[in-house]
Structures are given as C-alpha cells and as structure tokens.
Short mmCIF file of C-alpha atoms in Angstrom, two decimals:
data_model
loop_
_atom_site.label_atom_id
_atom_site.label_comp_id
_atom_site.label_asym_id
_atom_site.label_seq_id
_atom_site.Cartn_x
_atom_site.Cartn_y
_atom_site.Cartn_z
CA MET T 15 -82.31 76.75 26.67
CA ALA T 16 -83.31 73.68 24.78
CA ARG T 17 -83.30 73.90 21.06
CA THR T 18 -86.83 73.38 19.84
CA LYS T 19 -87.17 71.03 16.92
CA LYS T 20 -90.82 71.74 16.25
CA PRO T 21 -91.07 75.11 14.49
CA GLU T 22 -93.78 77.57 15.52
CA ASN T 23 -96.87 77.53 13.37
CA GLY T 24 -97.87 80.44 11.26
CA THR T 25 -94.45 82.01 10.97
CA SER T 26 -92.88 81.71 7.61
CA THR T 27 -89.35 82.70 8.31
CA ALA T 28 -88.10 80.73 5.35
CA ARG T 29 -87.77 83.53 2.87
CA SER T 30 -86.64 86.33 5.15
CA PRO T 31 -82.88 86.63 5.12
CA SER T 32 -82.00 87.00 8.81
CA PRO T 33 -78.25 87.32 9.08
CA SER T 34 -77.90 86.84 12.81
CA ARG T 35 -78.92 83.47 14.06
CA ALA T 36 -79.05 84.51 17.67
CA SER T 37 -82.02 86.80 17.02
CA SER T 38 -85.46 85.56 17.95
CA ALA T 39 -86.58 85.62 14.32
CA SER T 40 -85.56 81.98 13.81
CA PRO T 41 -87.45 79.75 16.19
CA SER T 42 -84.53 77.49 17.03
CA SER T 43 -81.80 79.83 18.17
CA PRO T 44 -78.73 77.92 19.23
CA SER T 45 -77.81 78.24 22.83
CA GLY T 46 -74.57 80.06 23.44
CA GLU T 47 -72.38 77.74 21.41
CA ASP T 48 -72.44 78.45 17.69
CA LYS T 49 -74.28 75.49 16.23
CA PRO T 50 -75.34 76.27 12.69
CA THR T 51 -79.00 76.05 11.79
CA GLY T 52 -80.24 72.68 10.70
CA PRO T 53 -82.72 72.17 7.91
CA LEU T 54 -85.61 71.37 10.22
CA SER T 55 -85.69 74.85 11.64
CA ILE T 56 -86.41 76.57 8.39
CA ILE T 57 -90.00 76.16 7.35
CA ILE T 58 -91.47 76.27 3.91
CA SER T 59 -94.85 77.93 3.71
CA PRO T 60 -97.43 75.73 1.99
CA GLU T 61 -98.07 78.22 -0.79
CA ASP T 62 -94.47 77.95 -1.93
CA ARG T 63 -94.84 74.28 -2.58
CA GLU T 64 -95.49 72.65 -5.92
CA ALA T 65 -97.20 69.29 -5.89
CA ILE T 66 -95.08 66.37 -7.00
CA LYS T 67 -96.72 63.45 -8.71
CA VAL T 68 -94.86 60.46 -10.13
CA ASN T 69 -95.56 57.02 -11.49
CA ASN T 70 -95.33 54.98 -8.32
CA ALA T 71 -94.75 51.71 -10.18
CA ASN T 72 -91.41 52.93 -11.45
CA ALA T 73 -88.70 52.72 -8.81
CA THR T 74 -86.39 54.98 -10.80
CA GLU T 75 -88.94 57.78 -10.84
CA LEU T 76 -89.54 57.35 -7.11
CA LYS T 77 -85.83 57.58 -6.35
CA ASN T 78 -85.39 60.61 -8.61
CA ALA T 79 -88.33 62.37 -6.98
CA CYS T 80 -86.83 61.74 -3.54
CA ASP T 81 -83.37 62.85 -4.69
CA ASP T 82 -84.74 66.04 -6.20
CA ALA T 83 -86.80 66.78 -3.11
CA MET T 84 -83.73 66.29 -0.95
CA LYS T 85 -81.63 68.59 -3.10
CA ARG T 86 -84.28 71.30 -3.02
CA TYR T 87 -84.74 70.88 0.71
CA LEU T 88 -81.07 71.35 1.51
CA SER T 89 -80.40 74.13 -0.97
CA ARG T 90 -82.84 76.62 0.51
CA PRO T 91 -81.45 79.98 1.58
CA GLU T 92 -79.61 79.86 4.92
CA LEU T 93 -78.83 76.22 4.28
CA PHE T 94 -76.26 74.56 2.13
CA LYS T 95 -74.96 75.56 -1.24
CA GLN T 96 -74.63 72.71 -3.68
CA ILE T 97 -71.21 71.87 -5.08
CA TYR T 98 -71.65 70.92 -8.69
CA LEU T 99 -68.34 69.17 -9.27
CA HIS T 100 -69.74 65.76 -10.22
CA THR T 101 -72.42 67.33 -12.41
CA ASP T 102 -69.91 69.53 -14.18
CA VAL T 103 -67.52 66.68 -14.87
CA ARG T 104 -70.33 64.62 -16.33
CA LEU T 105 -71.56 67.56 -18.39
CA GLY T 106 -68.07 68.40 -19.62
CA LEU T 107 -67.08 64.88 -20.63
CA GLY T 108 -70.51 64.16 -22.02
CA TRP T 109 -70.78 67.21 -24.22
CA LEU T 110 -67.21 66.81 -25.38
CA SER T 111 -67.93 63.27 -26.52
CA VAL T 112 -71.08 64.45 -28.31
CA PHE T 113 -69.10 67.07 -30.22
CA VAL T 114 -66.39 64.56 -31.09
CA ALA T 115 -69.05 62.18 -32.42
CA ALA T 116 -70.79 64.90 -34.40
CA GLY T 117 -67.53 66.19 -35.84
CA THR T 118 -66.36 62.71 -36.83
CA ALA T 119 -69.67 61.85 -38.45
CA PHE T 120 -69.76 65.12 -40.34
CA TYR T 121 -66.19 64.66 -41.54
CA GLY T 122 -67.00 61.13 -42.71
CA TYR T 123 -70.00 62.48 -44.57
CA LYS T 124 -68.09 65.24 -46.31
CA VAL T 125 -64.90 63.38 -47.21
CA GLU T 126 -64.79 60.28 -49.39
CA PHE T 127 -64.61 56.99 -47.51
CA GLU T 128 -61.07 55.82 -48.15
CA LYS T 129 -59.54 59.22 -47.47
CA SER T 130 -61.61 59.78 -44.35
CA LYS T 131 -60.53 56.59 -42.63
CA PRO T 132 -57.63 57.84 -40.48
CA VAL T 133 -59.59 60.78 -39.10
CA VAL T 134 -62.67 58.67 -38.47
CA TRP T 135 -60.52 56.12 -36.63
CA ALA T 136 -59.06 58.89 -34.49
CA GLY T 137 -62.49 60.32 -33.74
CA LEU T 138 -63.92 56.93 -32.88
CA ILE T 139 -61.07 56.10 -30.50
CA LEU T 140 -61.35 59.51 -28.85
CA TYR T 141 -65.07 59.00 -28.40
CA ILE T 142 -64.57 55.56 -26.84
CA LEU T 143 -61.93 57.04 -24.53
CA LEU T 144 -64.22 59.83 -23.35
CA THR T 145 -67.12 57.46 -22.81
CA THR T 146 -64.92 55.10 -20.82
CA LEU T 147 -63.68 57.99 -18.68
CA GLN T 148 -67.25 59.06 -18.00
CA THR T 149 -68.26 55.56 -16.96
CA LEU T 150 -65.25 55.09 -14.71
CA TYR T 151 -65.78 58.47 -13.05
CA ALA T 152 -69.46 57.80 -12.46
CA TYR T 153 -68.80 54.34 -11.05
CA PHE T 154 -65.74 54.90 -8.90
CA ILE T 155 -65.70 58.55 -7.92
CA GLU T 156 -69.31 59.66 -8.06
CA GLY T 157 -70.89 56.36 -6.98
CA ASP T 158 -74.20 56.80 -5.21
CA VAL T 159 -73.63 60.45 -4.32
CA VAL T 160 -76.64 62.60 -4.96
CA TYR T 161 -75.80 65.88 -3.24
CA VAL T 162 -72.64 67.60 -2.05
CA GLY T 163 -73.11 70.87 -0.24
CA LYS T 164 -71.11 73.33 1.78
CA ARG T 165 -71.80 76.27 4.00
CA LYS T 166 -69.77 78.97 5.62
CA THR T 167 -71.10 80.70 8.68
CA PHE T 168 -69.47 83.64 10.41
CA SER T 169 -70.06 83.94 14.12
CA ARG T 170 -67.01 84.19 16.31
CA ARG T 171 -64.92 82.44 13.68
CA ILE T 172 -65.45 81.15 10.18
CA VAL T 173 -67.12 77.77 10.39
CA SER T 174 -67.13 75.66 7.22
CA GLU T 175 -69.42 72.71 6.82
CA ARG T 176 -69.52 70.07 4.17
CA ILE T 177 -72.29 67.56 3.71
CA THR T 178 -72.53 64.63 1.31
CA LEU T 179 -75.66 62.62 0.68
CA SER T 180 -75.82 59.32 -1.15
CA SER T 181 -78.93 57.37 -1.86
CA ARG T 182 -80.02 54.14 -3.40
CA THR T 183 -83.13 52.08 -3.84
CA VAL T 184 -83.35 48.94 -1.73
CA PRO T 185 -85.01 46.56 -4.16
CA VAL T 186 -88.09 44.49 -3.44
CA GLU T 187 -87.42 41.45 -1.31
CA ARG T 188 -90.24 38.94 -1.08
CA SER T 189 -93.00 40.90 0.59
CA LYS T 190 -90.99 43.96 1.51
CA PRO T 191 -91.78 46.90 -0.75
CA PRO T 192 -88.97 48.95 -2.28
CA ALA T 193 -87.29 51.37 0.08
CA TYR T 194 -85.17 54.47 -0.10
CA GLU T 195 -81.86 54.37 1.69
CA VAL T 196 -79.94 57.55 2.30
CA SER T 197 -76.48 57.98 3.85
CA ILE T 198 -75.26 61.31 5.12
CA THR T 199 -71.69 62.32 5.85
CA TYR T 200 -71.11 65.61 7.62
CA VAL T 201 -68.01 67.52 8.59
CA ARG T 202 -67.76 70.83 10.39
CA SER T 203 -64.41 72.53 10.71
CA THR T 204 -62.82 75.89 11.16
CA SER T 205 -59.56 77.74 10.49
CA GLY T 206 -59.52 76.67 6.88
CA GLY T 207 -60.30 73.04 7.62
CA LYS T 208 -57.51 72.57 10.14
CA SER T 209 -59.48 72.14 13.32
CA LEU T 210 -62.35 69.71 13.28
CA LEU T 211 -65.46 70.72 15.19
CA ALA T 212 -67.89 67.95 14.41
CA LYS T 213 -68.15 64.91 12.23
CA GLY T 214 -71.19 62.74 11.75
CA LYS T 215 -72.37 59.89 9.60
CA THR T 216 -75.95 58.75 9.57
CA HIS T 217 -78.11 56.65 7.38
CA GLY T 218 -81.75 55.76 7.20
CA VAL T 219 -84.03 53.47 5.27
CA ARG T 220 -87.68 54.14 4.73
CA GLU T 221 -90.12 52.42 2.40
CA TYR T 222 -91.31 54.42 -0.57
CA ASN T 223 -94.92 53.85 0.31
CA SER T 224 -94.53 55.99 3.41
CA PHE T 225 -93.90 59.02 1.19
CA PHE T 226 -96.03 58.28 -1.87
CA ASP T 227 -99.72 57.49 -1.90
CA GLU T 228 -101.61 55.27 -4.35
CA GLU T 229 -101.78 58.02 -6.93
CA GLY T 230 -98.10 58.77 -6.65
CA THR T 231 -98.42 62.14 -4.95
CA MET T 232 -95.45 62.78 -2.72
CA ASP T 233 -95.89 63.74 0.89
CA GLN T 234 -93.10 66.26 0.82
CA GLU T 235 -93.42 67.44 4.40
CA ARG T 236 -93.09 63.93 5.75
CA PHE T 237 -90.08 63.21 3.57
CA GLU T 238 -88.41 66.46 4.48
CA ARG T 239 -89.00 65.90 8.18
CA TRP T 240 -87.34 62.48 7.94
CA VAL T 241 -84.37 63.79 5.97
CA GLY T 242 -84.09 66.85 8.21
CA GLU T 243 -83.89 64.67 11.31
CA LEU T 244 -81.17 62.54 9.77
CA VAL T 245 -79.22 65.62 8.72
CA GLU T 246 -79.50 67.23 12.13
CA GLN T 247 -78.36 64.02 13.77
CA ALA T 248 -75.32 64.03 11.53
CA MET T 249 -74.72 67.69 12.34
CA GLU T 250 -74.62 66.89 16.02
CA GLY T 251 -71.81 64.52 15.37
CA LYS T 252 -73.69 61.27 15.85
CA SER T 253 -72.58 58.25 13.93
CA SER T 254 -74.93 55.42 13.07
CA MET K 6 -98.02 74.36 -24.56
CA PHE K 7 -94.54 74.62 -23.17
CA THR K 8 -95.42 76.49 -19.99
CA GLU K 9 -95.24 73.33 -17.90
CA GLU K 10 -91.78 72.48 -19.15
CA LEU K 11 -90.56 76.06 -18.85
CA LYS K 12 -91.76 76.23 -15.27
CA ALA K 13 -89.98 73.00 -14.45
CA PHE K 14 -86.80 74.15 -16.15
CA ARG K 15 -86.72 77.44 -14.30
CA ARG K 16 -87.26 75.62 -11.03
CA LEU K 17 -84.59 73.00 -11.67
CA GLY K 18 -81.97 75.26 -13.14
CA PHE K 19 -79.72 75.61 -16.14
CA ARG K 20 -77.52 72.62 -15.37
CA HIS K 21 -80.56 70.38 -15.32
CA VAL K 22 -81.58 71.53 -18.78
CA LEU K 23 -78.06 70.86 -20.05
CA LEU K 24 -78.17 67.37 -18.54
CA GLN K 25 -81.48 66.54 -20.16
CA VAL K 26 -80.37 67.73 -23.57
CA LEU K 27 -77.12 65.83 -23.09
CA ASN K 28 -79.03 62.59 -22.49
CA PHE K 29 -80.82 63.04 -25.77
CA ALA K 30 -77.71 64.09 -27.68
CA SER K 31 -75.69 61.15 -26.28
CA VAL K 32 -78.13 58.66 -27.69
CA ILE K 33 -77.72 60.15 -31.14
CA ALA K 34 -73.95 60.42 -30.76
CA SER K 35 -73.60 56.76 -29.75
CA GLY K 36 -75.74 55.69 -32.71
CA LEU K 37 -73.54 57.68 -35.08
CA MET K 38 -70.37 56.24 -33.61
CA ILE K 39 -71.64 52.66 -33.77
CA TRP K 40 -72.49 53.19 -37.44
CA LYS K 41 -69.10 54.69 -38.23
CA GLY K 42 -67.32 52.00 -36.21
CA LEU K 43 -69.16 49.27 -38.05
CA GLY K 44 -68.21 50.91 -41.33
CA LEU K 45 -64.55 50.95 -40.37
CA LEU K 46 -64.61 47.32 -39.26
CA THR K 47 -66.22 46.09 -42.45
CA ASN K 48 -64.24 48.51 -44.61
CA THR K 49 -67.33 49.83 -46.33
CA GLU K 50 -69.07 53.17 -46.07
CA SER K 51 -72.49 51.53 -45.74
CA PRO K 52 -72.26 48.40 -43.65
CA ILE K 53 -76.02 47.88 -43.71
CA VAL K 54 -78.17 48.61 -46.76
CA VAL K 55 -81.82 48.16 -47.60
CA VAL K 56 -82.91 46.70 -50.93
CA LEU K 57 -84.86 49.42 -52.68
CA SER K 58 -84.93 48.34 -56.27
CA TYR K 59 -86.97 45.79 -58.04
CA TRP K 60 -84.06 44.01 -59.75
CA PHE K 61 -83.63 41.25 -57.23
CA HIS K 62 -87.25 40.94 -56.43
CA GLY K 63 -88.50 37.40 -56.57
CA THR K 64 -85.09 35.74 -56.26
CA ARG K 65 -83.36 35.58 -52.90
CA PHE K 66 -84.08 39.14 -51.90
CA TYR K 67 -87.18 41.21 -51.67
CA ARG K 68 -87.71 44.92 -51.43
CA GLY K 69 -87.04 46.07 -47.90
CA ASP K 70 -84.53 43.32 -47.14
CA LEU K 71 -81.47 44.17 -45.11
CA LEU K 72 -78.01 43.44 -46.40
CA PHE K 73 -74.89 43.28 -44.24
CA LEU K 74 -71.91 44.28 -46.32
CA THR K 75 -68.22 43.67 -45.93
CA ASN K 76 -65.45 44.83 -48.19
CA PRO K 77 -62.17 43.21 -47.17
CA ALA K 78 -59.43 45.11 -48.91
CA SER K 79 -57.20 42.14 -49.62
CA GLU K 80 -59.81 39.70 -50.84
CA ARG K 81 -60.63 39.21 -54.48
CA TYR K 82 -64.20 39.18 -55.60
CA HIS K 83 -65.50 36.01 -57.24
CA THR K 84 -68.14 35.27 -59.83
CA GLY K 85 -71.37 34.73 -58.02
CA ASP K 86 -70.73 37.22 -55.20
CA ILE K 87 -73.58 39.55 -54.49
CA THR K 88 -72.22 43.08 -54.50
CA VAL K 89 -73.50 46.57 -53.95
CA TYR K 90 -71.91 49.13 -56.21
CA LYS K 91 -72.29 52.80 -56.93
CA ILE K 92 -71.52 54.43 -60.27
CA PRO K 93 -70.29 58.00 -59.86
CA GLY K 94 -73.02 60.13 -61.31
CA ALA K 95 -75.77 57.73 -60.29
CA ASP K 96 -77.53 58.41 -57.01
CA ILE K 97 -78.54 54.99 -55.84
CA PRO K 98 -76.35 51.98 -55.21
CA ILE K 99 -77.29 48.79 -57.06
CA VAL K 100 -77.41 45.26 -55.67
CA HIS K 101 -76.36 42.75 -58.35
CA ARG K 102 -74.32 39.60 -58.76
CA VAL K 103 -70.79 39.43 -60.19
CA LEU K 104 -70.93 37.83 -63.63
CA GLU K 105 -67.30 38.13 -64.72
CA THR K 106 -64.04 39.12 -63.10
CA HIS K 107 -60.97 40.17 -65.00
CA ASP K 108 -57.51 40.31 -63.45
CA VAL K 109 -55.18 42.90 -64.88
CA SER K 110 -51.83 41.43 -65.86
CA GLU K 111 -49.95 44.57 -66.80
CA LYS K 112 -50.22 48.25 -66.15
CA VAL K 113 -52.91 49.68 -68.40
CA LYS K 114 -55.03 52.79 -68.63
CA ILE K 115 -58.67 52.17 -69.47
CA PRO K 116 -60.81 55.19 -70.29
CA GLY K 117 -62.99 56.22 -67.38
CA LEU K 118 -61.09 54.20 -64.76
CA VAL K 119 -58.07 54.78 -62.56
CA THR K 120 -54.79 53.40 -63.92
CA LYS K 121 -54.74 49.65 -63.44
CA TYR K 122 -51.77 47.72 -62.10
CA PRO K 123 -51.15 43.98 -62.12
CA GLY K 124 -53.34 42.34 -59.54
CA ASP K 125 -56.21 44.83 -59.79
CA GLN K 126 -59.64 43.49 -60.46
CA LEU K 127 -62.26 44.52 -62.97
CA LEU K 128 -65.83 43.36 -62.52
CA LEU K 129 -68.94 42.92 -64.62
CA THR K 130 -72.29 42.47 -62.94
CA LYS K 131 -75.80 41.37 -63.81
CA GLY K 132 -79.07 41.31 -61.95
CA ASP K 133 -80.56 37.85 -61.43
CA ASN K 134 -83.87 38.96 -62.88
CA ASN K 135 -82.34 40.57 -65.98
CA TYR K 136 -81.59 39.00 -69.31
CA VAL K 137 -78.56 41.17 -70.07
CA ASP K 138 -75.61 42.34 -68.02
CA ASP K 139 -75.34 45.79 -66.51
CA ILE K 140 -73.21 47.44 -69.19
CA GLU K 141 -75.96 49.96 -69.89
CA LEU K 142 -75.97 51.05 -66.26
CA TYR K 143 -72.25 51.74 -66.18
CA GLN K 144 -72.67 55.17 -67.83
CA GLY K 145 -70.04 54.57 -70.47
CA LEU K 146 -67.62 52.38 -68.52
CA ASP K 147 -66.82 48.85 -69.70
CA TRP K 148 -65.95 47.47 -66.31
CA LEU K 149 -66.44 48.23 -62.65
CA GLU K 150 -63.38 48.70 -60.53
CA ARG K 151 -62.95 48.05 -56.80
CA LYS K 152 -63.46 51.64 -55.86
CA HIS K 153 -67.02 51.52 -57.19
CA ILE K 154 -67.89 48.63 -54.94
CA VAL K 155 -69.50 49.44 -51.61
CA GLY K 156 -69.31 45.88 -50.37
CA LYS K 157 -70.39 42.30 -50.82
CA ASN K 158 -73.08 40.37 -49.05
CA ASP K 159 -71.18 37.45 -47.60
CA PHE K 160 -73.26 36.91 -44.50
CA PRO K 161 -76.93 36.63 -45.36
CA GLN K 162 -77.46 34.82 -42.05
CA LEU K 163 -76.73 38.01 -40.12
CA LYS K 164 -80.06 39.39 -41.25
CA TYR K 165 -81.89 36.57 -39.46
CA ALA K 166 -79.65 36.92 -36.43
CA LEU K 167 -80.48 40.62 -36.14
CA LEU K 168 -84.20 40.02 -36.48
CA GLY K 169 -83.94 37.25 -33.90
CA ILE K 170 -82.14 39.53 -31.44
CA LEU K 171 -84.64 42.36 -31.93
CA GLY K 172 -87.51 39.94 -31.39
CA LEU K 173 -85.91 38.62 -28.24
CA LEU K 174 -85.38 42.14 -26.90
CA ALA K 175 -89.00 42.99 -27.55
CA LEU K 176 -90.08 39.93 -25.60
CA ILE K 177 -87.69 40.39 -22.68
CA GLN K 178 -88.25 44.07 -22.01
CA ARG K 179 -91.12 44.82 -19.68
CA GLU K 180 -93.79 47.33 -20.64
#
C-alpha cells in the first residue's frame, strides 16, 4: 500500500492524540514496516493558524520568521521534541555574565575607587571570559543550527530519531533575490543507538519571495510543505 | 495594550522570553563593563566627564563639553594641567587648572589631609575665568591632595576623535 503524501481534506487529525500509527485515523499509515510519521502527514487546520507578517526588506526578519515557522512545524504533537541544549547554554552563560557585570558595577559604585580596584578587575576579567566562551560556543559548536529534535516511538522496538536543522540566508547576488537555505541531518536508530536504521542528509534552497508576498505575509502552508518534503526525504535515508 | 505581546510570549514559550530579556540586559551589561574597564585603564573613577559649570565657559571649554580623563598613578601633576577634582562634602566635581604644586620633602601631618610623605604632591587650583584661586572652595583645606583628584585632561583631541567616529557611524549605517 503506497504511502499517500497528500493528506485527505477536511480531516483535522492534528490535535487528536492517536497512539497507534497503524490505525486508519492518520491518513498515511506506514505499510508493514515501522516507518515513523513524517511531518507532512499531520495537518494543521486553518483556524489554528496565526498570520505571520514581517518586514520583507529585512533579511534577518525573513530568516527568523522561516526559522520560527520551521521550529513550530516540527514541534507539533506526534512529531519531534526540541532539544534545548544550545539555547540553555546560551541562556546560562549569558545570564551569568549579566549578573557578573551587574555585581561588579554595583560593587564599584558602593566601594571607593582605589579600594574597589582588585574586585572590579576580577569581575571585568570574568565577564570577558564568559563573553568569549559564549562567542566561541556560538561560532564553533552551535554554528548555523536552528533546531535539534528527537523522538522515540514504540512499535515492535524502541526507535529513536534525531533530527538537526541548520539554516542560513543566501545573500543577494546580482539579480538573484535572497534565498533561504536549509540543511537537514537525520538519524534513526534502535537498541539505545547501537543499531542504525536510517540516516539521511538533505538540503534545499528556495528564494524568500516564494514564501513572502509584497506585504510580507508568509505563506505558511507553502513553506511547511517544502520543509516537510525535505524532512521526509531525509527520513527515508536519502542523501543530497 | 500588552495583549499582543502576551499572546506572542505564550505561543513562543518561556525560554524565548528569557532570551529576549537577555538580549536587552546584555546590552546594558556590556555598557557597564566598558565603562568600568575604561575607568580601570585610565585609573580614574570617571574616565569621561561633562562640563556642567560655568567656570570654564568662554575659555577652551564650554558647557556640555566632554572631557577624557586619565590619572596615571606614577606621574606628577604640573602647573597648567587641567584637572577634575572632588572635595569630600561637595557633590559636584570641579574642572580647573593647576596653579601651584608643592612637593612634600619630609613626613608631615597637615590638618584635613592624610599624612604626607616625601614625594607626595599638594595642589592648588584656579579657574581660568576667576580672579582668585580656589581656596574658598576647598572647605577649609589649604591644599588638594592626589586622592581628591579624579583625573587630568591630557587628551583634548580625543573629544574630536569620538565625535568624528560617531558621525562616521551615523553616515555608514543604513536606515
């Protein structure tokens, strides 16, 4: 039985938590082999959507809107669960440096200048250290990564999946408008990561003007369809 | 008024709120640290001051002028240096020129000041626009000592450099 990619109209199975994938509730039931559900098969009903409108002259805003849409798209129930490691490291280091700065400044304000010097030196050096660590982490370890997600499905055995999405803006080149490039890395394994079931790496480039109109309203369905196709290709183990 | 933001926050989650607030707080934190760092480098608690008072008005400085101060610990102050000093008990620092310096030759205790050792400096200042020196402003002291001095204005050119850089930034940045 072929797996249908086009979902049936009128059924909003998105919000109903159906535990068994083999049931006919989800329109794309995998055939025999346990292939986990891809994002394309779970539909969002139009009423659940909020309109997104951005300043379409600002490439940063366009990229952020696409990134946020992608994160929301993949984090829906039955799909992936986001791993917040990069976010938490940035939050932790960032807030720590803010507190160090505030504490040092407050100490310098309370204590007379000459006496305060050693502590202010220490605070300043600590602040510079934390900021450097943040920058290095963001540049080398986090890089372009926008979303890291995982999922565990239980059919005949425990299948763990891990997906990583990175994105960047391809800048304007002569007459080519700016574009959004996304790379997806996908791994599916079982038995605690020891046996590899599938591994895929895809990437796609699409110009921003195919998702945003002149007013800056985002065509979310079109974007999600494009991302969903790329994700499902990666899930099938294709590499491009 | 805040319903739009609250809706967005609830949709995007707690971490997102923390990130946004962090962005704002980091800007303030970096400003504070740059200020403190500059103070440590120049050895003065106020590396940049604004001329508030009228005393120097009409000479080289005008009200609202910026002064970049340094206070090198090992350098002596000379007659003619423009200094910023603060008398304990007075709220505002004063920007005046050094009229006289006096080097202490033997250990001596002068009323109102810390014990002086050979090599310490005592200073007397006067505003360019004034007819008399600042003795009346010293609140009973006869001399100023180094610990009253916030710094001296050795680099008046920095003021122009800063304005030049700010002007350039304003031109270069789009929007």
